[in-house]
mmCIF file of C-alpha atoms in Angstrom:
data_model
loop_
_atom_site.group_PDB
_atom_site.id
_atom_site.type_symbol
_atom_site.label_atom_id
_atom_site.label_comp_id
_atom_site.label_asym_id
_atom_site.label_seq_id
_atom_site.Cartn_x
_atom_site.Cartn_y
_atom_site.Cartn_z
ATOM 1 C CA UNK A 1 -126.718 72.024 73.828
ATOM 2 C CA UNK A 2 -123.797 73.801 74.896
ATOM 3 C CA UNK A 3 -124.224 78.017 75.340
ATOM 4 C CA UNK A 4 -120.440 80.126 76.467
ATOM 5 C CA UNK A 5 -119.554 76.689 79.190
ATOM 6 C CA UNK A 6 -122.570 76.213 80.570
ATOM 7 C CA UNK A 7 -125.045 72.983 79.375
ATOM 8 C CA UNK A 8 -128.526 74.049 78.905
ATOM 9 C CA UNK A 9 -131.431 72.452 80.747
ATOM 10 C CA UNK A 10 -132.979 69.526 79.245
ATOM 11 C CA UNK A 11 -135.981 70.421 77.670
ATOM 12 C CA UNK A 12 -138.706 68.066 78.421
ATOM 13 C CA UNK A 13 -142.424 67.500 77.239
ATOM 14 C CA UNK A 14 -145.588 65.582 79.388
ATOM 15 C CA UNK A 15 -147.926 64.043 77.605
ATOM 16 C CA UNK A 16 -151.248 62.914 79.485
ATOM 17 C CA UNK A 17 -154.815 62.950 79.755
ATOM 18 C CA UNK A 18 -154.301 63.392 83.695
ATOM 19 C CA UNK A 19 -154.069 66.820 85.607
ATOM 20 C CA UNK A 20 -152.856 64.743 88.802
ATOM 21 C CA UNK A 21 -149.416 63.390 86.841
ATOM 22 C CA UNK A 22 -149.414 66.542 84.657
ATOM 23 C CA UNK A 23 -149.102 67.724 88.150
ATOM 24 C CA UNK A 24 -146.649 65.724 89.490
ATOM 25 C CA UNK A 25 -144.219 64.981 87.135
ATOM 26 C CA UNK A 26 -143.847 68.556 86.335
ATOM 27 C CA UNK A 27 -142.542 69.841 89.411
ATOM 28 C CA UNK A 28 -140.303 67.394 89.799
ATOM 29 C CA UNK A 29 -138.834 68.100 87.354
ATOM 30 C CA UNK A 30 -139.122 71.621 87.852
ATOM 31 C CA UNK A 31 -137.071 71.460 90.165
ATOM 32 C CA UNK A 32 -133.745 70.398 89.216
ATOM 33 C CA UNK A 33 -131.184 72.830 87.229
ATOM 34 C CA UNK A 34 -131.111 71.021 85.353
ATOM 35 C CA UNK A 35 -134.445 70.193 83.859
ATOM 36 C CA UNK A 36 -136.659 72.195 82.453
ATOM 37 C CA UNK A 37 -140.435 71.497 80.789
ATOM 38 C CA UNK A 38 -141.249 73.490 78.023
ATOM 39 C CA UNK A 39 -144.978 71.469 78.105
ATOM 40 C CA UNK A 40 -146.907 69.924 79.815
ATOM 41 C CA UNK A 41 -150.612 68.559 77.063
ATOM 42 C CA UNK A 42 -153.986 66.494 77.568
ATOM 43 C CA UNK A 43 -153.071 63.710 74.627
ATOM 44 C CA UNK A 44 -151.369 63.668 71.515
ATOM 45 C CA UNK A 45 -153.090 65.721 69.182
ATOM 46 C CA UNK A 46 -151.932 68.307 71.367
ATOM 47 C CA UNK A 47 -148.422 67.563 71.714
ATOM 48 C CA UNK A 48 -147.559 66.976 68.200
ATOM 49 C CA UNK A 49 -147.765 70.474 68.056
ATOM 50 C CA UNK A 50 -146.023 71.438 70.347
ATOM 51 C CA UNK A 51 -143.597 68.958 69.135
ATOM 52 C CA UNK A 52 -143.022 71.632 66.535
ATOM 53 C CA UNK A 53 -142.842 74.942 68.406
ATOM 54 C CA UNK A 54 -141.189 73.462 71.830
ATOM 55 C CA UNK A 55 -138.031 70.884 70.092
ATOM 56 C CA UNK A 56 -138.273 68.914 73.628
ATOM 57 C CA UNK A 57 -135.036 66.514 73.874
ATOM 58 C CA UNK A 58 -137.602 64.319 76.109
ATOM 59 C CA UNK A 59 -141.244 62.852 76.178
ATOM 60 C CA UNK A 60 -142.723 61.921 78.723
ATOM 61 C CA UNK A 61 -145.826 59.422 77.697
ATOM 62 C CA UNK A 62 -148.773 58.429 79.585
ATOM 63 C CA UNK A 63 -150.387 55.242 77.704
ATOM 64 C CA UNK A 64 -153.908 55.433 77.657
ATOM 65 C CA UNK A 65 -155.407 58.602 75.963
ATOM 66 C CA UNK A 66 -158.366 60.023 74.672
ATOM 67 C CA UNK A 67 -158.368 60.361 70.924
ATOM 68 C CA UNK A 68 -155.375 58.645 69.932
ATOM 69 C CA UNK A 69 -153.324 56.407 72.258
ATOM 70 C CA UNK A 70 -149.631 56.769 73.479
ATOM 71 C CA UNK A 71 -148.209 53.508 71.307
ATOM 72 C CA UNK A 72 -150.866 54.972 68.026
ATOM 73 C CA UNK A 73 -148.273 58.332 69.316
ATOM 74 C CA UNK A 74 -145.276 56.647 70.197
ATOM 75 C CA UNK A 75 -144.751 54.049 66.305
ATOM 76 C CA UNK A 76 -145.402 57.377 64.020
ATOM 77 C CA UNK A 77 -143.512 59.996 66.510
ATOM 78 C CA UNK A 78 -140.928 57.013 65.982
ATOM 79 C CA UNK A 79 -140.830 57.039 62.213
ATOM 80 C CA UNK A 80 -141.654 60.778 61.663
ATOM 81 C CA UNK A 81 -139.002 62.601 64.061
ATOM 82 C CA UNK A 82 -137.381 60.159 66.467
ATOM 83 C CA UNK A 83 -136.652 61.434 69.604
ATOM 84 C CA UNK A 84 -136.334 60.006 73.621
ATOM 85 C CA UNK A 85 -139.338 58.408 75.466
ATOM 86 C CA UNK A 86 -139.872 57.560 79.153
ATOM 87 C CA UNK A 87 -143.162 55.997 79.175
ATOM 88 C CA UNK A 88 -145.597 56.627 82.649
ATOM 89 C CA UNK A 89 -147.511 53.319 82.672
ATOM 90 C CA UNK A 90 -149.348 51.878 85.632
ATOM 91 C CA UNK A 91 -148.039 48.757 87.344
ATOM 92 C CA UNK A 92 -150.033 46.268 86.804
ATOM 93 C CA UNK A 93 -150.803 42.938 83.756
ATOM 94 C CA UNK A 94 -152.242 45.378 80.830
ATOM 95 C CA UNK A 95 -150.408 48.444 81.382
ATOM 96 C CA UNK A 96 -147.102 45.828 81.380
ATOM 97 C CA UNK A 97 -147.427 44.321 77.940
ATOM 98 C CA UNK A 98 -148.513 47.923 76.645
ATOM 99 C CA UNK A 99 -144.695 49.711 77.807
ATOM 100 C CA UNK A 100 -143.188 45.777 76.409
ATOM 101 C CA UNK A 101 -144.947 46.848 72.874
ATOM 102 C CA UNK A 102 -143.880 50.601 74.309
ATOM 103 C CA UNK A 103 -140.255 49.623 74.144
ATOM 104 C CA UNK A 104 -140.270 48.156 71.342
ATOM 105 C CA UNK A 105 -141.518 50.669 69.097
ATOM 106 C CA UNK A 106 -138.302 52.815 70.104
ATOM 107 C CA UNK A 107 -139.225 54.174 74.110
ATOM 108 C CA UNK A 108 -136.159 54.486 75.824
ATOM 109 C CA UNK A 109 -137.107 53.793 78.845
ATOM 110 C CA UNK A 110 -140.592 53.625 81.748
ATOM 111 C CA UNK A 111 -141.043 54.523 85.034
ATOM 112 C CA UNK A 112 -145.138 53.861 86.712
ATOM 113 C CA UNK A 113 -147.783 56.610 87.405
ATOM 114 C CA UNK A 114 -147.802 58.738 90.822
ATOM 115 C CA UNK A 115 -150.296 57.582 93.129
ATOM 116 C CA UNK A 116 -152.148 60.119 94.549
ATOM 117 C CA UNK A 117 -151.798 59.105 97.702
ATOM 118 C CA UNK A 118 -148.103 58.454 98.049
ATOM 119 C CA UNK A 119 -145.773 59.547 100.969
ATOM 120 C CA UNK A 120 -143.393 62.249 101.227
ATOM 121 C CA UNK A 121 -140.472 58.780 101.839
ATOM 122 C CA UNK A 122 -141.582 56.853 98.628
ATOM 123 C CA UNK A 123 -142.739 60.572 96.179
ATOM 124 C CA UNK A 124 -138.752 61.566 96.933
ATOM 125 C CA UNK A 125 -137.771 58.115 96.388
ATOM 126 C CA UNK A 126 -140.014 58.194 92.850
ATOM 127 C CA UNK A 127 -138.927 61.543 92.198
ATOM 128 C CA UNK A 128 -134.930 59.936 91.987
ATOM 129 C CA UNK A 129 -136.525 57.658 89.819
ATOM 130 C CA UNK A 130 -138.052 60.129 87.389
ATOM 131 C CA UNK A 131 -134.869 62.445 87.106
ATOM 132 C CA UNK A 132 -132.108 60.575 86.472
ATOM 133 C CA UNK A 133 -134.770 58.676 84.122
ATOM 134 C CA UNK A 134 -134.985 61.650 82.261
ATOM 135 C CA UNK A 135 -131.308 62.309 82.252
ATOM 136 C CA UNK A 136 -130.574 59.149 80.919
ATOM 137 C CA UNK A 137 -133.004 59.164 78.318
ATOM 138 C CA UNK A 138 -131.178 62.199 77.274
ATOM 139 C CA UNK A 139 -128.032 60.828 76.583
ATOM 140 C CA UNK A 140 -129.532 57.965 75.278
ATOM 141 C CA UNK A 141 -129.076 57.242 71.418
ATOM 142 C CA UNK A 142 -132.278 56.429 69.725
ATOM 143 C CA UNK A 143 -133.122 54.186 67.156
ATOM 144 C CA UNK A 144 -136.175 54.036 64.658
ATOM 145 C CA UNK A 145 -138.504 51.246 65.413
ATOM 146 C CA UNK A 146 -137.764 48.192 63.726
ATOM 147 C CA UNK A 147 -141.854 46.127 63.670
ATOM 148 C CA UNK A 148 -145.634 47.677 63.641
ATOM 149 C CA UNK A 149 -147.188 46.985 66.731
ATOM 150 C CA UNK A 150 -149.618 44.926 65.931
ATOM 151 C CA UNK A 151 -146.914 42.203 63.880
ATOM 152 C CA UNK A 152 -145.120 41.770 68.095
ATOM 153 C CA UNK A 153 -144.942 37.497 66.610
ATOM 154 C CA UNK A 154 -142.704 36.987 64.142
ATOM 155 C CA UNK A 155 -144.991 33.746 62.169
ATOM 156 C CA UNK A 156 -141.609 31.935 60.968
ATOM 157 C CA UNK A 157 -138.582 33.380 62.430
ATOM 158 C CA UNK A 158 -135.299 32.619 60.528
ATOM 159 C CA UNK A 159 -134.050 28.680 62.062
ATOM 160 C CA UNK A 160 -130.529 29.843 63.393
ATOM 161 C CA UNK A 161 -128.011 27.752 63.103
ATOM 162 C CA UNK A 162 -127.335 24.636 65.675
ATOM 163 C CA UNK A 163 -125.353 23.322 68.599
ATOM 164 C CA UNK A 164 -126.591 20.211 68.905
ATOM 165 C CA UNK A 165 -123.156 18.588 68.713
ATOM 166 C CA UNK A 166 -121.968 20.238 71.508
ATOM 167 C CA UNK A 167 -121.994 18.730 75.680
ATOM 168 C CA UNK A 168 -124.549 22.062 75.775
ATOM 169 C CA UNK A 169 -125.698 21.232 79.438
ATOM 170 C CA UNK A 170 -122.330 21.806 80.668
ATOM 171 C CA UNK A 171 -122.632 24.881 79.322
ATOM 172 C CA UNK A 172 -124.311 28.175 80.221
ATOM 173 C CA UNK A 173 -124.987 31.474 79.361
ATOM 174 C CA UNK A 174 -125.544 34.432 82.021
ATOM 175 C CA UNK A 175 -126.834 37.197 80.506
ATOM 176 C CA UNK A 176 -127.434 41.285 81.782
ATOM 177 C CA UNK A 177 -129.197 44.146 81.013
ATOM 178 C CA UNK A 178 -131.026 47.199 81.918
ATOM 179 C CA UNK A 179 -132.411 50.293 80.039
ATOM 180 C CA UNK A 180 -133.122 48.845 76.664
ATOM 181 C CA UNK A 181 -132.513 45.208 77.552
ATOM 182 C CA UNK A 182 -135.948 44.136 77.081
ATOM 183 C CA UNK A 183 -135.456 44.527 73.401
ATOM 184 C CA UNK A 184 -131.835 43.628 73.449
ATOM 185 C CA UNK A 185 -132.639 40.219 75.240
ATOM 186 C CA UNK A 186 -135.023 40.140 72.358
ATOM 187 C CA UNK A 187 -132.940 40.191 69.739
ATOM 188 C CA UNK A 188 -130.441 38.056 70.531
ATOM 189 C CA UNK A 189 -133.329 35.206 71.129
ATOM 190 C CA UNK A 190 -134.325 35.176 68.251
ATOM 191 C CA UNK A 191 -132.048 34.349 66.732
ATOM 192 C CA UNK A 192 -130.738 30.967 69.393
ATOM 193 C CA UNK A 193 -130.857 28.035 68.721
ATOM 194 C CA UNK A 194 -134.000 25.793 69.944
ATOM 195 C CA UNK A 195 -131.339 23.557 71.383
ATOM 196 C CA UNK A 196 -128.918 25.393 72.752
ATOM 197 C CA UNK A 197 -128.133 25.571 76.615
ATOM 198 C CA UNK A 198 -129.333 27.456 79.152
ATOM 199 C CA UNK A 199 -129.412 31.205 79.209
ATOM 200 C CA UNK A 200 -130.122 32.787 82.102
ATOM 201 C CA UNK A 201 -131.360 36.198 82.218
ATOM 202 C CA UNK A 202 -130.766 38.936 84.833
ATOM 203 C CA UNK A 203 -132.915 42.448 83.552
ATOM 204 C CA UNK A 204 -133.890 45.345 85.801
ATOM 205 C CA UNK A 205 -137.324 45.218 85.395
ATOM 206 C CA UNK A 206 -140.486 45.683 87.981
ATOM 207 C CA UNK A 207 -142.310 42.706 89.462
ATOM 208 C CA UNK A 208 -145.705 43.505 87.880
ATOM 209 C CA UNK A 209 -143.119 43.666 84.276
ATOM 210 C CA UNK A 210 -141.298 40.593 84.936
ATOM 211 C CA UNK A 211 -144.194 37.785 84.021
ATOM 212 C CA UNK A 212 -145.417 39.620 80.519
ATOM 213 C CA UNK A 213 -141.961 40.075 79.806
ATOM 214 C CA UNK A 214 -140.992 36.644 80.152
ATOM 215 C CA UNK A 215 -143.853 35.493 78.387
ATOM 216 C CA UNK A 216 -143.712 37.998 75.546
ATOM 217 C CA UNK A 217 -140.429 36.703 74.641
ATOM 218 C CA UNK A 218 -141.549 32.602 74.288
ATOM 219 C CA UNK A 219 -143.665 33.616 71.946
ATOM 220 C CA UNK A 220 -140.939 35.166 69.647
ATOM 221 C CA UNK A 221 -138.095 32.490 71.033
ATOM 222 C CA UNK A 222 -138.064 29.104 69.758
ATOM 223 C CA UNK A 223 -136.440 28.780 73.291
ATOM 224 C CA UNK A 224 -138.782 27.268 76.007
ATOM 225 C CA UNK A 225 -138.322 31.458 78.432
ATOM 226 C CA UNK A 226 -140.067 31.413 81.609
ATOM 227 C CA UNK A 227 -139.582 33.230 84.855
ATOM 228 C CA UNK A 228 -136.923 31.041 87.276
ATOM 229 C CA UNK A 229 -138.591 29.064 90.063
ATOM 230 C CA UNK A 230 -136.416 28.229 93.143
ATOM 231 C CA UNK A 231 -134.774 25.385 93.011
ATOM 232 C CA UNK A 232 -135.035 24.500 88.918
ATOM 233 C CA UNK A 233 -133.198 22.393 86.648
ATOM 234 C CA UNK A 234 -131.490 24.431 83.591
ATOM 235 C CA UNK A 235 -131.571 23.192 80.970
ATOM 236 C CA UNK A 236 -130.570 22.749 77.576
ATOM 237 C CA UNK A 237 -132.630 25.378 75.037
ATOM 238 C CA UNK A 238 -134.553 26.945 77.931
ATOM 239 C CA UNK A 239 -134.257 30.367 79.159
ATOM 240 C CA UNK A 240 -134.644 31.342 83.547
ATOM 241 C CA UNK A 241 -135.568 35.183 83.602
ATOM 242 C CA UNK A 242 -134.951 37.229 87.162
ATOM 243 C CA UNK A 243 -138.620 38.079 88.801
ATOM 244 C CA UNK A 244 -139.120 41.165 89.507
ATOM 245 C CA UNK A 245 -137.782 41.722 93.436
ATOM 246 C CA UNK A 246 -135.264 38.944 93.346
ATOM 247 C CA UNK A 247 -132.085 37.739 93.699
ATOM 248 C CA UNK A 248 -131.285 35.420 89.975
ATOM 249 C CA UNK A 249 -128.115 32.955 91.703
ATOM 250 C CA UNK A 250 -126.481 29.633 89.340
ATOM 251 C CA UNK A 251 -125.957 27.050 92.210
ATOM 252 C CA UNK A 252 -124.219 23.300 90.998
ATOM 253 C CA UNK A 253 -125.610 20.053 92.701
ATOM 254 C CA UNK A 254 -123.532 16.814 91.322
ATOM 255 C CA UNK A 255 -123.834 16.870 87.382
ATOM 256 C CA UNK A 256 -126.748 19.462 86.973
ATOM 257 C CA UNK A 257 -127.111 23.441 87.597
ATOM 258 C CA UNK A 258 -130.195 24.380 89.174
ATOM 259 C CA UNK A 259 -131.430 27.960 90.055
ATOM 260 C CA UNK A 260 -132.164 30.150 92.692
ATOM 261 C CA UNK A 261 -134.249 33.356 94.181
ATOM 262 C CA UNK A 262 -133.074 34.936 97.106
ATOM 263 C CA UNK A 263 -135.207 38.377 98.339
ATOM 264 C CA UNK A 264 -131.472 39.454 99.713
ATOM 265 C CA UNK A 265 -130.484 43.225 100.483
ATOM 266 C CA UNK A 266 -130.364 44.850 96.941
ATOM 267 C CA UNK A 267 -126.769 44.626 95.739
ATOM 268 C CA UNK A 268 -125.505 47.769 93.178
ATOM 269 C CA UNK A 269 -129.130 49.164 94.185
ATOM 270 C CA UNK A 270 -130.988 46.674 92.410
ATOM 271 C CA UNK A 271 -132.864 43.685 93.381
ATOM 272 C CA UNK A 272 -132.713 41.343 90.572
ATOM 273 C CA UNK A 273 -128.952 42.081 89.823
ATOM 274 C CA UNK A 274 -126.756 41.707 87.016
ATOM 275 C CA UNK A 275 -124.403 41.162 90.008
ATOM 276 C CA UNK A 276 -125.061 38.687 91.880
ATOM 277 C CA UNK A 277 -125.834 36.366 88.783
ATOM 278 C CA UNK A 278 -122.278 36.341 87.692
ATOM 279 C CA UNK A 279 -120.766 36.020 91.064
ATOM 280 C CA UNK A 280 -122.507 32.043 90.862
ATOM 281 C CA UNK A 281 -122.099 31.496 87.700
ATOM 282 C CA UNK A 282 -118.261 32.396 88.459
ATOM 283 C CA UNK A 283 -117.998 30.046 91.980
ATOM 284 C CA UNK A 284 -120.322 27.697 90.155
ATOM 285 C CA UNK A 285 -120.217 27.375 86.296
ATOM 286 C CA UNK A 286 -116.217 29.049 85.743
ATOM 287 C CA UNK A 287 -114.992 28.017 82.391
ATOM 288 C CA UNK A 288 -117.975 26.465 81.099
ATOM 289 C CA UNK A 289 -119.792 30.349 81.333
ATOM 290 C CA UNK A 290 -120.582 32.443 78.998
ATOM 291 C CA UNK A 291 -121.577 36.298 79.755
ATOM 292 C CA UNK A 292 -122.746 38.855 78.099
ATOM 293 C CA UNK A 293 -123.946 42.608 79.173
ATOM 294 C CA UNK A 294 -126.480 44.421 76.843
ATOM 295 C CA UNK A 295 -127.141 47.923 77.537
ATOM 296 C CA UNK A 296 -128.286 49.272 80.524
ATOM 297 C CA UNK A 297 -127.385 52.488 83.172
ATOM 298 C CA UNK A 298 -124.607 51.723 85.273
ATOM 299 C CA UNK A 299 -122.028 49.361 86.762
ATOM 300 C CA UNK A 300 -123.857 46.511 87.394
ATOM 301 C CA UNK A 301 -122.828 43.254 86.911
ATOM 302 C CA UNK A 302 -118.916 44.655 86.040
ATOM 303 C CA UNK A 303 -116.825 43.318 88.243
ATOM 304 C CA UNK A 304 -118.996 39.484 87.945
ATOM 305 C CA UNK A 305 -118.157 39.226 84.522
ATOM 306 C CA UNK A 306 -114.135 40.573 85.267
ATOM 307 C CA UNK A 307 -114.482 37.037 87.871
ATOM 308 C CA UNK A 308 -116.095 35.195 85.142
ATOM 309 C CA UNK A 309 -113.284 36.505 82.744
ATOM 310 C CA UNK A 310 -110.753 34.997 85.512
ATOM 311 C CA UNK A 311 -112.069 31.900 86.086
ATOM 312 C CA UNK A 312 -111.756 30.920 82.030
ATOM 313 C CA UNK A 313 -115.107 31.717 80.932
ATOM 314 C CA UNK A 314 -115.498 33.527 78.524
ATOM 315 C CA UNK A 315 -116.995 37.499 78.024
ATOM 316 C CA UNK A 316 -118.687 39.294 75.259
ATOM 317 C CA UNK A 317 -120.167 42.913 75.065
ATOM 318 C CA UNK A 318 -123.150 44.953 73.876
ATOM 319 C CA UNK A 319 -120.221 47.436 71.137
ATOM 320 C CA UNK A 320 -121.585 51.532 72.047
ATOM 321 C CA UNK A 321 -123.489 52.075 68.626
ATOM 322 C CA UNK A 322 -125.500 49.257 69.230
ATOM 323 C CA UNK A 323 -126.287 50.168 73.506
ATOM 324 C CA UNK A 324 -129.068 52.193 73.771
ATOM 325 C CA UNK A 325 -126.899 53.341 77.293
ATOM 326 C CA UNK A 326 -123.324 51.851 77.289
ATOM 327 C CA UNK A 327 -123.360 52.467 80.657
ATOM 328 C CA UNK A 328 -122.479 48.689 82.400
ATOM 329 C CA UNK A 329 -120.868 47.335 78.073
ATOM 330 C CA UNK A 330 -118.628 49.966 79.407
ATOM 331 C CA UNK A 331 -118.253 49.567 82.398
ATOM 332 C CA UNK A 332 -116.817 46.334 81.798
ATOM 333 C CA UNK A 333 -114.798 46.876 78.413
ATOM 334 C CA UNK A 334 -113.139 49.844 81.369
ATOM 335 C CA UNK A 335 -112.268 46.707 84.310
ATOM 336 C CA UNK A 336 -110.773 44.587 81.451
ATOM 337 C CA UNK A 337 -113.598 41.941 82.266
ATOM 338 C CA UNK A 338 -114.806 41.731 78.238
ATOM 339 C CA UNK A 339 -113.088 39.503 75.465
ATOM 340 C CA UNK A 340 -115.373 41.042 73.015
ATOM 341 C CA UNK A 341 -117.255 43.910 71.846
ATOM 342 C CA UNK A 342 -120.039 43.202 69.541
ATOM 343 C CA UNK A 343 -122.963 44.480 67.695
ATOM 344 C CA UNK A 344 -126.331 43.506 68.657
ATOM 345 C CA UNK A 345 -127.341 42.132 65.595
ATOM 346 C CA UNK A 346 -124.614 39.765 66.022
ATOM 347 C CA UNK A 347 -123.816 38.696 69.508
ATOM 348 C CA UNK A 348 -126.096 35.309 69.346
ATOM 349 C CA UNK A 349 -123.869 34.227 65.347
ATOM 350 C CA UNK A 350 -121.291 34.741 67.524
ATOM 351 C CA UNK A 351 -121.946 32.931 70.944
ATOM 352 C CA UNK A 352 -122.341 30.359 68.413
ATOM 353 C CA UNK A 353 -119.432 30.033 67.800
ATOM 354 C CA UNK A 354 -117.548 30.649 70.954
ATOM 355 C CA UNK A 355 -120.013 27.117 71.730
ATOM 356 C CA UNK A 356 -118.190 25.945 69.535
ATOM 357 C CA UNK A 357 -114.752 25.952 70.651
ATOM 358 C CA UNK A 358 -112.821 24.333 73.483
ATOM 359 C CA UNK A 359 -113.154 25.844 76.771
ATOM 360 C CA UNK A 360 -109.777 27.886 78.425
ATOM 361 C CA UNK A 361 -108.460 27.469 81.100
ATOM 362 C CA UNK A 362 -108.581 30.546 83.372
ATOM 363 C CA UNK A 363 -107.134 33.597 82.640
ATOM 364 C CA UNK A 364 -106.648 36.887 84.133
ATOM 365 C CA UNK A 365 -104.778 39.535 81.103
ATOM 366 C CA UNK A 366 -105.243 37.329 78.001
ATOM 367 C CA UNK A 367 -108.285 39.693 75.731
ATOM 368 C CA UNK A 368 -109.455 39.826 72.180
ATOM 369 C CA UNK A 369 -110.900 43.307 72.338
ATOM 370 C CA UNK A 370 -108.356 44.517 69.528
ATOM 371 C CA UNK A 371 -110.424 41.265 67.083
ATOM 372 C CA UNK A 372 -113.440 42.578 65.258
ATOM 373 C CA UNK A 373 -116.712 41.400 65.895
#
């Protein structure tokens, strides 16, 4: 909201049963000139009235609280009054599963719970993350959730079109994503056939969340989805997810493609980095690659996608209207790295169509951006 030439601050409501967490988050956010904590309450029952009274722009929400858990509250909120929510989650397996469900229900992003014994250096890093994600949430697109939290696994997903007439061992699909990406990846892979080419994925995600994320996607798709391991062969019908805190890259060994993992320095402030994955795909897969950039904040992977396109690979990005945050896809478009912009729900169908087309020679200038997805 704009008043004259000044922009009003982002109004934040904190919902958490821990007095310490409420205090830490309030202190961090109120130090920012563009953010104002308008309220803090200990459970969703109080939060319902606060939302009506204070009309916050963003809510930070704990997963586990008395009287009503965060997921039940989020489910109701996103059906009745959708708004940007950042989850406050513990970095445990239970916390990861709950957070992934929250993202399915429509939460924009998540941060870990602050620790009582956190040092000043780590507190500064934590504060930067919290502030950044609140700002992103305030600008994000909020979508009503698609299904109840109790129905996470589709018992009979639709059978996608087969691509088994393709030489899928020669093709690789590389996917990059960040904010909003866990759900975008699910939407794409749910529609992919079991006999498609190998898929490699870098999603910006904490190490504790990567395993539960891969397991969840594996339950929802016809492909075999798992965390990548160093040196394993990339096979058709399989999907390899970068473990949290390790870069994933693709290497060619004779007629085979292999996964490679590394704890090298972060690239574009990320490890795993989409840039690392896409750059390796450009070098080792080239014209046999299809690169997909999904929703996410920042520019990680844009240059790598451009190199894939220049090497003759096919490139597409999620369109702005269906993206939670159009940072990473938009960065690809801005430098001419994207052949096509496609709505999220149509990306899988477009991938299948692209796989049926012959590989193109390397190019640097041709574009399909004018084409209707």
